Amino acid sequence: MTNMDDKEEKEETQVENEETHGVTGDQTQIPNGTAMEPATHEDSKETDHIKDADDDKINKEQLDINANEGPSIEKGHEKVDAGDEKRVQQENINIQEEGQGDQDSKQQGDQQQTSEGDTKNREQLENEKNIKNVEETNKDASAIINVEIKEKPKQSAEEVKHIDNDTKKSHHKVHRSKPTPVEKDSSFVKEVKREAKRVEDRLNPNRSHPSKPKKVKKGIFVSYSPDAGFLERKFVVETVRQLKENNLAEDIWFDKDEKNTDNPCWFSQRMEAVEKCRAAVLILSDSYFMCPVSVYEGKALLERQMVDASSVKVDLVLFSSLEETEIPRQYNHLLRTMVDLTAGIHAKKSLAEKTSVVIGSLMEDLEKYAVINSPPVPYTPPEHDFNGEYKKKKICQWSVGDLQEWLFKLGIKEFYRQSLAEGMVDGFLLMSVTDQDMIHHLGIESRVVRKKIMQQILLTLDKEHKQPDNWHLRARTQKSKSNSVYLVYDPADVRLAQNLKADLLKKGLQVIHHQKLGQSKEEFLQLNGPSIATATYVLVILTDSATNSPFVFHEVLFSDWLGKKIVTAMFHNIWHSLRPALKAVLGECPSVDFETKLYGESMDVLEHYIKPLRSVPGVVLEQAYLNKMADGLKPLGILANSTSPTEYTSDEAEPRVFISYQWDMQSKVEDIKRLLEANSFLCWADISPTMTQRGHSSMSTRSGHSHVDSSETLQSQIQRNMKAAAVVLCCITPKYMQSDNCVKDLTLAETLHKPIVPVMLRFCPWPPEGAPSQVRKIFVRLPSPPIDLSNEKLFKQNIHVVVERIRKVIVVPK
């Protein structure tokens, strides 16, 4: 018994040393740093039996540890939490204390020591392997993926056997072979990691797939006429295709590629793109200046340039000769850089060659406004396998392959189908094909084939017209009710709208307005569009709330697309704060002044426009009444600007700039006027906002316009405003020197002792030669020569000099 007790004490001391100092001697090293005791000759079968009996207890304890004390994992690394190490050390200390405190029962203490020692070793092995195979989700720190290894640890324990040093007694001992170290990246570990990664990806899809950066909105707008013929449309499509092939695929806004040509918000979306673009390419033709949509786009772009010349770059491309129309004078400042395909050697070139000319001329400029510069999308040839997909689309959305399948179903021979395929004709181009186009541009000479194709196009369009989502097409052909008015207003002006509605109802008019706002602009128009279609007139209430109202914007544009008669009720002059698109649409619409006129008189004017009287008793009274009604109804652009001079001259102490000029430079004078007003210098100039009503450059004198009040002549208005002005800005051109305007304005300025600031809008020698002697003397006495603004570069360079000189004249006391 003594030898046995000494041996047991020696084994206990060895166990304690191993726990304190690590593994030495013949100890077997387990992967992950866990040490295992070597077997001794005195190990008994009873000890091995106890170990096997405790396996179930150890597994249960391990499951409790995984469930309740899951290891803490650092993101992206496999590190053991310091708390787990302290816990293991504390358990080791407890084991030692329990072994020392139980000396009276040696056999029971040996069994407990052996069992707890194995429990410690297996627990460390379990924890180390578990930690390597667990991933933590980054959203919920408490949600830890516990990978429970049940079979593998048990198998490892069976394989780890103590080596018996005494081979003579091996027949009654359990021989344990030295374990093979487990590789870090074994197949089992890799499988567990992959499974954990898949679970984490399902819980956290954004972690492994970071969100892509938000794309910049398309900033290059392509403006063309929706009523353009086949050849012009094909030129537009080919030009856009080549621009996209030059790394502008994500920067071009083209309605065909946006797939919105069949949308009721199509017009609104085009105008919104016009307002947001940084550059625009205008494909000019007779059709462009005859289609309201393209005309509005051009006006909105020019309006943006007038407010801020650097806000948008406009490039013109003249595709065909203008026989029925002419380029408006607003575009004069852009003609110098226009690409003219109708003159010189370009006129005889093919469509593909003309496209190349345009790309070569514009590409360098457009690249400056590209922000994405994405590579071109590879072209995918149309599929030859017909699958009936074209039946699910509208004609305008058909691809080349869809059109080929449609022609095949019609029984068109392959020869003719191939002709359309070579011309890359899709649904967008098919909508503009005529009989003559098929003969001259597509080579379809068979009259029977042409007739069959045209008939089937009409039948297909008629079927589409009856589809529920094409309510806007049916609304365009719906017959309107007589004496019916649709009120357009912002919801903030509901009280004003209700009062106006009550007064219109008293006059025997039918009044309707929007009932629901919906969740989107498409739903808003779908709810209220049919009501707009039933009205004959659309009355737009203009107040401060209407300036940026999306409801007013979409209803006005949809009403104009339906072809309704639009009239505005101007309760506040918000012309200068209106969106460019609304200025383009409403600028020439008749307007009634509710701001400066009596409400009753304005209501009479509005009633006369909507429901004119059949007759007025008395010839003299009838003519006077008609004149009064006509004077009360003016285009919004003219009405809004005609009130500006009155507002400006009402305060005599406020500084003003009187602009003297000749009609041939109206566009540049408007630019100067806007820039000065942006610098808080209120200006007056005899400018009419509508270009078509302005005088020609050949006119030597100014004449009265519709914005001049009948009680005051133009000359008296000029005298009154120049008298109130602090400085006279003289815009010099060769024609100005020879005009009556020059003599009258400068003579009046000298009489009133007004300081004169000269600017040169077109080059002429200085002092001016050929000018009247009176004018020449005035110019010679000026303290400084004129500021040169004769070209675009000098204009941008010297306009601030003009502002500073005017500021000095106004601020310095006389």
CSV table of N, CA and C in Angstrom, one decimal, residues 94 99 150 203 209 215 322 335 367 415 435 437 448 451 470 511 519 555 607 670 681 732 752 774 785 792:
chain,number,residue,atom,x,y,z
A,94,ASN,N,-9.3,24.8,-9.4
A,94,ASN,CA,-10.3,24.1,-8.7
A,94,ASN,C,-10.0,22.6,-8.6
A,99,GLY,N,-8.1,18.0,-5.6
A,99,GLY,CA,-7.2,16.8,-5.4
A,99,GLY,C,-6.5,16.8,-4.1
A,150,LYS,N,-19.8,17.3,-33.3
A,150,LYS,CA,-20.1,16.1,-32.4
A,150,LYS,C,-19.3,14.9,-32.7
A,203,LEU,N,-27.8,35.7,-43.9
A,203,LEU,CA,-28.2,36.7,-42.9
A,203,LEU,C,-27.8,38.1,-43.2
A,209,HIS,N,-21.5,41.6,-50.3
A,209,HIS,CA,-21.8,42.2,-51.6
A,209,HIS,C,-22.0,43.7,-51.3
A,215,LYS,N,-25.4,55.8,-59.4
A,215,LYS,CA,-25.1,56.4,-60.7
A,215,LYS,C,-25.5,57.8,-60.8
A,322,LEU,N,-34.7,73.8,-94.3
A,322,LEU,CA,-35.9,74.3,-93.8
A,322,LEU,C,-36.7,75.0,-94.9
A,335,LEU,N,-25.8,79.7,-83.8
A,335,LEU,CA,-25.6,79.3,-85.2
A,335,LEU,C,-24.1,79.2,-85.6
A,367,GLU,N,-17.7,65.2,-74.4
A,367,GLU,CA,-16.9,64.5,-73.4
A,367,GLU,C,-16.7,65.3,-72.1
A,415,PHE,N,-36.7,37.5,-98.0
A,415,PHE,CA,-36.0,38.6,-98.7
A,415,PHE,C,-36.4,40.0,-98.2
A,435,ASP,N,-45.2,54.4,-96.9
A,435,ASP,CA,-45.1,53.6,-98.1
A,435,ASP,C,-43.9,54.1,-98.9
A,437,ASP,N,-41.1,55.4,-97.8
A,437,ASP,CA,-39.9,55.0,-97.1
A,437,ASP,C,-39.6,53.5,-97.4
A,448,VAL,N,-48.0,44.8,-102.9
A,448,VAL,CA,-48.8,43.9,-102.0
A,448,VAL,C,-48.2,43.8,-100.6
A,451,LYS,N,-48.5,47.1,-98.7
A,451,LYS,CA,-49.9,47.3,-98.2
A,451,LYS,C,-50.2,46.4,-97.0
A,470,ASN,N,-53.5,52.1,-71.8
A,470,ASN,CA,-53.4,53.1,-72.8
A,470,ASN,C,-54.6,54.1,-72.7
A,511,VAL,N,-67.3,73.3,-63.7
A,511,VAL,CA,-66.0,73.3,-63.2
A,511,VAL,C,-65.7,72.0,-62.6
A,519,GLN,N,-50.2,58.1,-55.3
A,519,GLN,CA,-49.0,57.8,-54.7
A,519,GLN,C,-47.8,58.1,-55.6
A,555,GLU,N,-50.0,68.4,-64.5
A,555,GLU,CA,-51.3,68.7,-65.0
A,555,GLU,C,-51.2,69.6,-66.2
A,607,GLU,N,-64.7,85.2,-68.2
A,607,GLU,CA,-65.9,84.6,-68.6
A,607,GLU,C,-66.1,84.9,-70.2
A,670,GLU,N,-31.0,91.0,-73.5
A,670,GLU,CA,-31.7,90.3,-72.5
A,670,GLU,C,-30.7,89.6,-71.5
A,681,PHE,N,-29.4,95.1,-59.6
A,681,PHE,CA,-29.5,96.4,-60.4
A,681,PHE,C,-30.8,96.3,-61.2
A,732,ILE,N,-23.6,99.6,-78.1
A,732,ILE,CA,-23.2,100.1,-79.3
A,732,ILE,C,-23.0,99.0,-80.4
A,752,LEU,N,-30.9,115.1,-69.2
A,752,LEU,CA,-31.2,114.8,-67.8
A,752,LEU,C,-30.0,114.6,-67.0
A,774,GLN,N,-24.1,115.0,-83.4
A,774,GLN,CA,-24.5,115.1,-82.1
A,774,GLN,C,-24.2,113.9,-81.2
A,785,PRO,N,-13.5,104.6,-72.8
A,785,PRO,CA,-14.0,104.0,-74.0
A,785,PRO,C,-15.0,102.9,-73.7
A,792,GLU,N,-18.3,86.0,-77.7
A,792,GLU,CA,-18.7,85.3,-76.5
A,792,GLU,C,-17.6,85.3,-75.4
